[in-house]
Amino acid sequence: MTLPLSGRIFIANDNICLIFKRSYKYIMYATKQPSLRINQADLQCKEGCGFYGNADWDGYCSKCYRNHMEQARRKKLKQAANAQSGHQGESSKSQVSGFTKFEEKKRQQTDKKTKYFKSLPVFKKTSSAKDIGKPEKYAGLRQSNDPDADKLKTEFLSKYKYLGDEIRRDFLRFSDSFIRQILEDTNVKPVDELAEIAQKRYNVYNTRINSYHLYQQVSAEVRAELEDFLEKYTMTALYTSLFCPSSTNDEDKDLSIQDRIRKLTWVNAHHLDCCISETSLEVRDLVYTAINDLLGMDSVKAPQEKLQCVVKCCRSVVEVLQHCQGGPVSADEFLPALIFVVLKANPARLKSNILYVTRFCKESRLMQGEAGYYFTNLCCAVSFIENLTAESLNMPEQEFQSYMSGEMTTVSAWDSALVACEGMHQLCEHLSLLNNLNERNISIQEEKNKLMEEMNALKEDIKRKVSSVLESTPLVIKPRKSISVTDEKPSGGSLLSNIAIATHNSENIDKTKLTLDLTPCIKFPCIIEDNIEEDNVLKPSLSADLLSPFEQSFEGTTPDDNSILGLSKVNYDIDLSDLSAENSMAEALTPEKRFSPTPSYTPDPFSPVGTTCTITQQPLIPSSVPLQMTVQKEPQQIKDDFVAPFLEDLTRETAEETLLDKIEATPTINLPPPINPIKTEYSGFSKQGWKIPSIPCNTGDYSSLSSQPGTSKQDE
Amino acid sequence: MANSTDEISNFKVVLLGKGCVGKTSLVLRYVVDKFNNNNISTVQASFLKKKLNIDGKRINLAIWDTAGQEQFHALGPIYYRSSQGAVLVYDITDQDSFQKVKTWVKELRKMLGNDVYLVIVGNKIDLEKDRHVSLEEAKEYAEKVGATHCETSAKLNQGVDEMFFTLTKNMLSISEQKQLFNSTLSRQNSQRRNVIVVDDEQEPSMSTSKSCCGSSGA
């Protein structure tokens, strides 16, 4: 039955399942889950004996607690025995786990575990003393004789070899009888009596060593050494039974002082009026040394060794003060500093150690000499901590209470002790922030590059399109050639019709396409802009620049061939879209401007055309074949360096005129000369441009009729 | 050979007094004969030893400084436990410090009885012009409680050595008396808490080296 129950209990423990609480009450107590003692009913002794329980006794009354502890100990012993034989089955296993868990918990709270080891020999001894007698006692003695004591024994034998066998034998006989006597009495007499026995023994040995004839040849120093060694050896051997004996509540005191110190973590040097500067690196190192020394007290066994640890700690404290204030260190400064160190060290089993030393250290050592003084100071520090009140820290009661309850927390200078560490921490945080920003920066850069690539691709694409269109343009020009060469009417007529489309009719139809085409053209300058300023361009500004550089780009990009293409495009587009029928005037005018500086022969016929658009145009075409031949040559030139003339104009014009002006001006430049360029423009926007002529052909007739009825008629 | 070690008597002297009355200065003046000097070789002035030789008797004085702050007052008993002498220091310019001495005296008498020899010391007589505790008042009080009264100046090195000399002499006589008392009863006072037990054993050996064995036999 115990097997399944115990199995479930552990689950209940883990989940703190209160439902299980009542039914499995008893077994849960065995596992000692403190968090389950919430219920008011549990204030009474868990055994249900009617007496009130005590939190210190795990909810039992004093009597039941003793029984319980005894039981637990017995079980544990049994467990240890069973673990080896291992034929107990699962029930034992579950219990084992229960106990290990229990042990673990204990260990976490304090370093109590030694108590259990300690209790082992004691337990055995009592039973053996009753049952069997002396031989077993020696066995117990052997057990408690830990390796350290054995080591000391061999050390003694080798160190004092020169003293001769007699003295050594006497020493060992004395010490062994000492140990035996104490062991016999450990469970019978209270600790204080044991302490008295030990002190008497020390004194007896002192008188013996000073009076016994055997020791007469031994020098005073060696005698003192032997006395010390006796103390060291016996106490090391008896450590397990004399340190924090089970008959006392030393352990509870340890817990309470530890808890107390933990509650007082907020106390800093300033509260104690102590001049330890917590920020100095040197001082901090020394304080840590002091803390280490104090913590070391628990790890050594003999009282004088423990005292030595205290002395070392206190010397470090003195050194700390020396560093902080200079000059000799008086008790006024020393005690607060020591209290501070004790508070920060919170040594394990502090109280047990102090009590052990006071009980079993040789009185004369404790009451005199530096060690005694420092030990007294340590006692004072502990006493001060135990009785610490708001008054002793010179702070208002309310503040003290709020500190104790955790309402208020200090920027505990010691925890953030480490101002440097704090600084480092901040530094690291900032660094990571910077890294983060950098990463984001890089990603933005990458995105930017991607965008640029896209733009370049787009540019290439458009370039390709343009070039393809340009390639296709010669086809358009060819008919011109044929016209010029053959002077056939039909070809000329088609040409004219095309012109008409270009200039007048198709505008409405084309407008949509043209406007559409505008957008890529607008992008061009952006790309160029980016290229130029790539290095110093800030990412956020990119979007903003998209629009603003638009105007700048015209000036900036003129030297660039690509940009020119783009620009020419822009010009074409806008020009056409903007141009309406009335603009034929502008077309007529601008050619003038353009051609006036260039070839000398053309200006004459064009300029008149410019003044009267429709009428003058008529004579232009029929005027003469040679003239047209020259015109035909021109487009070829233009084709070859399509940009060149335009460039000149652009550079000239951009300097003086606004964008709008340019737009008006530039298209006219291209359009006028042979009138062919108009066709090229159309083809340039899209391949549909070619189709358009067929459609407008019809409309073109109307337009041509409406606007230039004369021309169409004449051509036909 | 045994005599040479046995002759040494160890006395524990505790320094009590309000903070800033000059306890540390006093003991530093006495032990290293320096005042308010940062170059003082000894790093710590809270525990000092002084070896004396009075009438051929070798004496080791262990002088325990105590923290004088009010909040540590309650720790007094831990300090002066089992001390043979107490130096109660007050500042003659500070009436309050004298009142503090009175409370110490009461405490000491209560805890240690007449085993402890008390010296009430008015320090800082170099500040005579600011005196607030009259010599008569202090002397009267000291007589009343069975203590010796001295006035000193650690700064000017006045009366310091004398004060400690008187103290040591009196401690010695008390311990001799006590030892005599013990030997007449020929009984060991096994009061463990009293360190003097060891000293007492040793002191008779000054007169007769054999007494040691005798006492142990008894």
Tab-separated table of N, CA, C and O in Angstrom, chain A residues 195-196 199 203 207 211 220 273 318 322 327-332 334-336 339 358 363-364 366-370 372-374 376-377 379-380 383-384 392 394, chain B residues 5 10 12 19-20 23-24 28 37-38 40 42-47 64-69 71-72 75 78-79 81-82 190 192-193 195 198-199 201 213 216:
chain	number	residue	atom	x	y	z
A	195	ALA	N	32.137	20.419	27.220
A	195	ALA	CA	33.107	21.494	27.066
A	195	ALA	C	33.953	21.618	28.319
A	195	ALA	O	35.177	21.789	28.264
A	196	GLU	N	33.284	21.495	29.448
A	196	GLU	CA	34.019	21.609	30.703
A	196	GLU	C	35.030	20.473	30.845
A	196	GLU	O	36.167	20.686	31.280
A	199	GLN	N	37.934	21.270	28.677
A	199	GLN	CA	38.784	22.299	29.276
A	199	GLN	C	39.627	21.720	30.410
A	199	GLN	O	40.795	22.040	30.560
A	203	ASN	N	43.719	21.447	30.776
A	203	ASN	CA	44.463	21.898	31.953
A	203	ASN	C	45.289	20.764	32.544
A	203	ASN	O	46.423	20.970	32.969
A	207	THR	N	49.273	20.796	33.131
A	207	THR	CA	50.006	20.544	34.386
A	207	THR	C	50.906	19.319	34.218
A	207	THR	O	52.029	19.296	34.720
A	211	SER	N	54.896	19.190	34.764
A	211	SER	CA	55.371	18.595	36.015
A	211	SER	C	55.914	17.181	35.798
A	211	SER	O	56.818	16.754	36.514
A	220	ALA	N	60.177	24.789	26.580
A	220	ALA	CA	58.869	25.425	26.813
A	220	ALA	C	58.078	25.568	25.514
A	220	ALA	O	56.854	25.380	25.482
A	273	ASP	N	28.026	53.396	9.209
A	273	ASP	CA	29.004	54.454	9.475
A	273	ASP	C	30.411	53.930	9.305
A	273	ASP	O	31.310	54.241	10.099
A	318	VAL	N	41.299	45.001	8.788
A	318	VAL	CA	42.148	46.102	9.238
A	318	VAL	C	42.864	46.722	8.051
A	318	VAL	O	42.970	47.948	7.925
A	322	GLN	N	42.771	50.443	6.684
A	322	GLN	CA	44.024	51.160	6.488
A	322	GLN	C	44.024	51.837	5.119
A	322	GLN	O	44.422	52.979	4.972
A	327	GLY	N	46.315	55.626	8.716
A	327	GLY	CA	46.499	55.738	10.159
A	327	GLY	C	46.060	54.483	10.875
A	327	GLY	O	45.487	53.585	10.272
A	328	PRO	N	46.348	54.435	12.158
A	328	PRO	CA	46.007	53.238	12.922
A	328	PRO	C	44.499	53.038	12.999
A	328	PRO	O	43.737	53.999	13.051
A	329	VAL	N	44.121	51.796	13.005
A	329	VAL	CA	42.703	51.469	13.000
A	329	VAL	C	42.237	51.185	14.417
A	329	VAL	O	42.743	50.282	15.073
A	330	SER	N	41.286	51.951	14.863
A	330	SER	CA	40.767	51.736	16.214
A	330	SER	C	39.495	50.899	16.137
A	330	SER	O	38.958	50.662	15.061
A	331	ALA	N	39.078	50.476	17.309
A	331	ALA	CA	37.899	49.613	17.361
A	331	ALA	C	36.664	50.333	16.841
A	331	ALA	O	35.749	49.699	16.318
A	332	ASP	N	36.657	51.647	16.984
A	332	ASP	CA	35.506	52.420	16.504
A	332	ASP	C	35.263	52.181	15.024
A	332	ASP	O	34.123	52.174	14.563
A	334	PHE	N	36.888	49.540	13.373
A	334	PHE	CA	37.048	48.118	13.065
A	334	PHE	C	35.736	47.337	13.182
A	334	PHE	O	35.394	46.567	12.293
A	335	LEU	N	35.037	47.563	14.264
A	335	LEU	CA	33.834	46.758	14.488
A	335	LEU	C	32.788	46.936	13.384
A	335	LEU	O	32.283	45.938	12.859
A	336	PRO	N	32.469	48.175	13.012
A	336	PRO	CA	31.500	48.311	11.910
A	336	PRO	C	31.959	47.623	10.630
A	336	PRO	O	31.153	47.002	9.932
A	339	ILE	N	31.399	43.971	10.990
A	339	ILE	CA	29.968	43.676	10.856
A	339	ILE	C	29.589	43.673	9.386
A	339	ILE	O	28.869	42.791	8.910
A	358	THR	N	33.908	28.613	21.199
A	358	THR	CA	33.833	29.066	22.595
A	358	THR	C	33.824	27.883	23.546
A	358	THR	O	34.364	27.964	24.641
A	363	GLU	N	40.598	27.918	26.849
A	363	GLU	CA	40.147	29.201	27.404
A	363	GLU	C	41.189	30.300	27.263
A	363	GLU	O	40.889	31.400	26.860
A	364	SER	N	42.412	29.932	27.616
A	364	SER	CA	43.453	30.961	27.638
A	364	SER	C	43.635	31.569	26.249
A	364	SER	O	43.888	32.761	26.108
A	366	LEU	N	41.336	31.877	24.023
A	366	LEU	CA	40.189	32.717	23.677
A	366	LEU	C	40.195	34.057	24.385
A	366	LEU	O	39.689	35.037	23.878
A	367	MET	N	40.735	34.027	25.583
A	367	MET	CA	40.601	35.235	26.383
A	367	MET	C	41.790	36.168	26.253
A	367	MET	O	41.769	37.289	26.716
A	368	GLN	N	42.828	35.651	25.661
A	368	GLN	CA	43.998	36.492	25.522
A	368	GLN	C	44.483	36.473	24.084
A	368	GLN	O	44.118	35.610	23.309
A	369	GLY	N	45.331	37.423	23.853
A	369	GLY	CA	45.954	37.423	22.539
A	369	GLY	C	45.054	37.981	21.450
A	369	GLY	O	43.857	38.216	21.654
A	370	GLU	N	45.670	38.151	20.348
A	370	GLU	CA	44.994	38.763	19.216
A	370	GLU	C	43.803	37.915	18.773
A	370	GLU	O	42.728	38.437	18.488
A	372	GLY	N	41.975	35.935	20.437
A	372	GLY	CA	40.864	36.111	21.353
A	372	GLY	C	40.140	37.417	21.103
A	372	GLY	O	38.904	37.474	21.077
A	373	TYR	N	40.928	38.453	20.879
A	373	TYR	CA	40.316	39.760	20.657
A	373	TYR	C	39.465	39.765	19.398
A	373	TYR	O	38.324	40.227	19.405
A	374	TYR	N	40.030	39.209	18.346
A	374	TYR	CA	39.281	39.214	17.091
A	374	TYR	C	38.051	38.323	17.175
A	374	TYR	O	36.999	38.649	16.633
A	376	THR	N	36.385	37.738	19.824
A	376	THR	CA	35.409	38.504	20.597
A	376	THR	C	34.695	39.510	19.711
A	376	THR	O	33.489	39.701	19.810
A	377	ASN	N	35.476	40.133	18.857
A	377	ASN	CA	34.863	41.091	17.942
A	377	ASN	C	33.865	40.422	17.004
A	377	ASN	O	32.819	40.986	16.706
A	379	CYS	N	32.167	37.779	17.716
A	379	CYS	CA	30.986	37.523	18.547
A	379	CYS	C	30.145	38.792	18.658
A	379	CYS	O	28.915	38.749	18.577
A	380	CYS	N	30.839	39.908	18.855
A	380	CYS	CA	30.139	41.187	18.960
A	380	CYS	C	29.376	41.482	17.672
A	380	CYS	O	28.224	41.922	17.711
A	383	SER	N	26.403	39.300	17.487
A	383	SER	CA	25.416	39.763	18.456
A	383	SER	C	24.726	41.031	17.965
A	383	SER	O	23.513	41.198	18.091
A	384	PHE	N	25.525	41.908	17.391
A	384	PHE	CA	24.972	43.153	16.861
A	384	PHE	C	23.971	42.864	15.757
A	384	PHE	O	22.882	43.441	15.710
A	392	SER	N	20.022	51.130	15.832
A	392	SER	CA	21.456	50.837	15.715
A	392	SER	C	21.998	51.224	14.346
A	392	SER	O	23.197	51.272	14.152
A	394	ASN	N	20.815	54.038	13.030
A	394	ASN	CA	20.523	55.476	12.992
A	394	ASN	C	19.570	55.829	11.870
A	394	ASN	O	19.789	56.768	11.109
B	5	THR	N	58.814	31.069	32.349
B	5	THR	CA	57.522	31.201	31.688
B	5	THR	C	56.414	31.468	32.694
B	5	THR	O	55.485	32.214	32.430
B	10	ASN	N	49.434	37.498	32.615
B	10	ASN	CA	48.700	38.127	31.517
B	10	ASN	C	47.491	38.859	32.070
B	10	ASN	O	46.712	38.290	32.825
B	12	LYS	N	44.219	41.293	31.009
B	12	LYS	CA	43.394	41.842	29.935
B	12	LYS	C	42.787	43.151	30.420
B	12	LYS	O	42.108	43.185	31.458
B	19	GLY	N	32.503	57.372	22.072
B	19	GLY	CA	33.307	57.612	20.881
B	19	GLY	C	33.984	58.966	20.931
B	19	GLY	O	33.443	59.925	21.483
B	20	CYS	N	35.165	59.046	20.396
B	20	CYS	CA	35.894	60.306	20.271
B	20	CYS	C	36.388	60.906	21.593
B	20	CYS	O	36.663	62.098	21.646
B	23	LYS	N	40.189	57.180	23.363
B	23	LYS	CA	40.633	55.857	23.833
B	23	LYS	C	41.835	55.370	23.030
B	23	LYS	O	42.841	54.953	23.579
B	24	THR	N	41.684	55.447	21.739
B	24	THR	CA	42.734	54.911	20.871
B	24	THR	C	44.016	55.732	20.992
B	24	THR	O	45.115	55.180	21.031
B	28	LEU	N	47.588	54.316	22.135
B	28	LEU	CA	48.696	54.439	21.190
B	28	LEU	C	49.842	55.225	21.809
B	28	LEU	O	51.006	54.909	21.615
B	37	ASN	N	49.410	60.244	14.516
B	37	ASN	CA	50.426	60.218	13.488
B	37	ASN	C	50.097	59.102	12.508
B	37	ASN	O	49.948	57.954	12.877
B	38	ASN	N	50.009	59.492	11.266
B	38	ASN	CA	49.645	58.490	10.274
B	38	ASN	C	50.770	57.506	9.986
B	38	ASN	O	50.565	56.492	9.354
B	40	ILE	N	52.311	55.860	12.135
B	40	ILE	CA	52.439	54.894	13.219
B	40	ILE	C	52.564	53.496	12.622
B	40	ILE	O	51.764	53.079	11.789
B	42	THR	N	52.233	50.502	13.732
B	42	THR	CA	51.196	49.498	13.918
B	42	THR	C	49.967	49.865	13.104
B	42	THR	O	49.487	51.000	13.132
B	43	VAL	N	49.498	48.899	12.376
B	43	VAL	CA	48.373	49.148	11.494
B	43	VAL	C	47.084	49.253	12.295
B	43	VAL	O	46.239	50.089	12.040
B	44	GLN	N	46.996	48.376	13.265
B	44	GLN	CA	45.737	48.366	14.006
B	44	GLN	C	45.964	48.786	15.452
B	44	GLN	O	46.928	48.382	16.084
B	45	ALA	N	45.081	49.601	15.929
B	45	ALA	CA	45.213	50.119	17.270
B	45	ALA	C	44.118	49.571	18.165
B	45	ALA	O	43.910	50.046	19.269
B	46	SER	N	43.413	48.575	17.676
B	46	SER	CA	42.295	48.069	18.463
B	46	SER	C	42.742	46.993	19.455
B	46	SER	O	42.133	46.818	20.485
B	47	PHE	N	43.808	46.304	19.099
B	47	PHE	CA	44.331	45.318	20.042
B	47	PHE	C	45.838	45.525	20.168
B	47	PHE	O	46.574	45.376	19.207
B	64	TRP	N	42.450	45.903	25.057
B	64	TRP	CA	41.379	45.745	24.072
B	64	TRP	C	40.626	47.056	23.908
B	64	TRP	O	40.013	47.543	24.853
B	65	ASP	N	40.695	47.541	22.732
B	65	ASP	CA	39.918	48.746	22.433
B	65	ASP	C	38.489	48.307	22.127
B	65	ASP	O	38.259	47.206	21.636
B	66	THR	N	37.560	49.158	22.430
B	66	THR	CA	36.171	48.825	22.098
B	66	THR	C	35.573	49.948	21.255
B	66	THR	O	36.036	51.079	21.294
B	67	ALA	N	34.561	49.571	20.526
B	67	ALA	CA	33.868	50.568	19.724
B	67	ALA	C	32.996	51.412	20.652
B	67	ALA	O	32.204	50.880	21.419
B	68	GLY	N	33.164	52.712	20.575
B	68	GLY	CA	32.498	53.570	21.545
B	68	GLY	C	31.146	54.081	21.101
B	68	GLY	O	30.433	54.719	21.876
B	69	GLN	N	30.783	53.781	19.870
B	69	GLN	CA	29.519	54.310	19.375
B	69	GLN	C	28.362	53.788	20.224
B	69	GLN	O	28.407	52.664	20.724
B	71	GLN	N	25.517	52.720	19.459
B	71	GLN	CA	24.801	51.518	19.036
B	71	GLN	C	25.524	50.229	19.419
B	71	GLN	O	24.940	49.162	19.372
B	72	PHE	N	26.791	50.355	19.791
B	72	PHE	CA	27.528	49.158	20.183
B	72	PHE	C	27.617	49.003	21.693
B	72	PHE	O	28.304	48.122	22.199
B	75	LEU	N	27.107	45.699	23.320
B	75	LEU	CA	28.092	44.638	23.120
B	75	LEU	C	29.158	44.636	24.208
B	75	LEU	O	30.002	43.733	24.241
B	78	ILE	N	30.392	41.478	26.134
B	78	ILE	CA	31.200	40.504	25.400
B	78	ILE	C	32.668	40.905	25.453
B	78	ILE	O	33.559	40.074	25.563
B	79	TYR	N	32.890	42.216	25.418
B	79	TYR	CA	34.270	42.693	25.438
B	79	TYR	C	34.902	42.533	26.819
B	79	TYR	O	36.001	42.018	26.936
B	81	ARG	N	34.166	40.829	29.342
B	81	ARG	CA	34.099	39.550	30.018
B	81	ARG	C	35.526	39.081	30.365
B	81	ARG	O	36.418	39.136	29.523
B	82	SER	N	35.669	38.690	31.584
B	82	SER	CA	36.923	38.144	32.086
B	82	SER	C	38.133	39.047	31.875
B	82	SER	O	39.227	38.590	31.578
B	190	SER	N	36.965	26.127	39.959
B	190	SER	CA	36.842	25.584	38.603
B	190	SER	C	35.882	26.401	37.745
B	190	SER	O	35.316	25.906	36.784
B	192	ARG	N	35.085	27.988	35.078
B	192	ARG	CA	35.739	27.885	33.797
B	192	ARG	C	35.846	29.224	33.068
B	192	ARG	O	36.819	29.513	32.393
B	193	ARG	N	34.845	29.972	33.246
B	193	ARG	CA	34.777	31.216	32.488
B	193	ARG	C	35.890	32.181	32.900
B	193	ARG	O	36.120	33.160	32.212
B	195	VAL	N	39.450	33.095	33.150
B	195	VAL	CA	40.735	32.716	32.572
B	195	VAL	C	41.789	32.610	33.631
B	195	VAL	O	42.770	31.882	33.499
B	198	VAL	N	44.055	29.608	35.002
B	198	VAL	CA	45.374	29.192	34.515
B	198	VAL	C	46.451	30.070	35.128
B	198	VAL	O	47.474	29.589	35.622
B	199	ASP	N	46.174	31.361	35.119
B	199	ASP	CA	47.175	32.286	35.651
B	199	ASP	C	47.424	32.030	37.120
B	199	ASP	O	48.549	32.062	37.593
B	201	GLU	N	47.143	29.374	38.673
B	201	GLU	CA	47.967	28.185	38.857
B	201	GLU	C	49.424	28.519	38.684
B	201	GLU	O	50.274	27.958	39.339
B	213	CYS	N	52.952	21.618	41.219
B	213	CYS	CA	52.636	20.204	41.328
B	213	CYS	C	51.659	19.972	42.470
B	213	CYS	O	50.736	19.171	42.370
B	216	SER	N	48.208	20.831	41.465
B	216	SER	CA	47.631	19.867	40.541
B	216	SER	C	47.280	18.587	41.294
B	216	SER	O	46.262	17.951	41.023
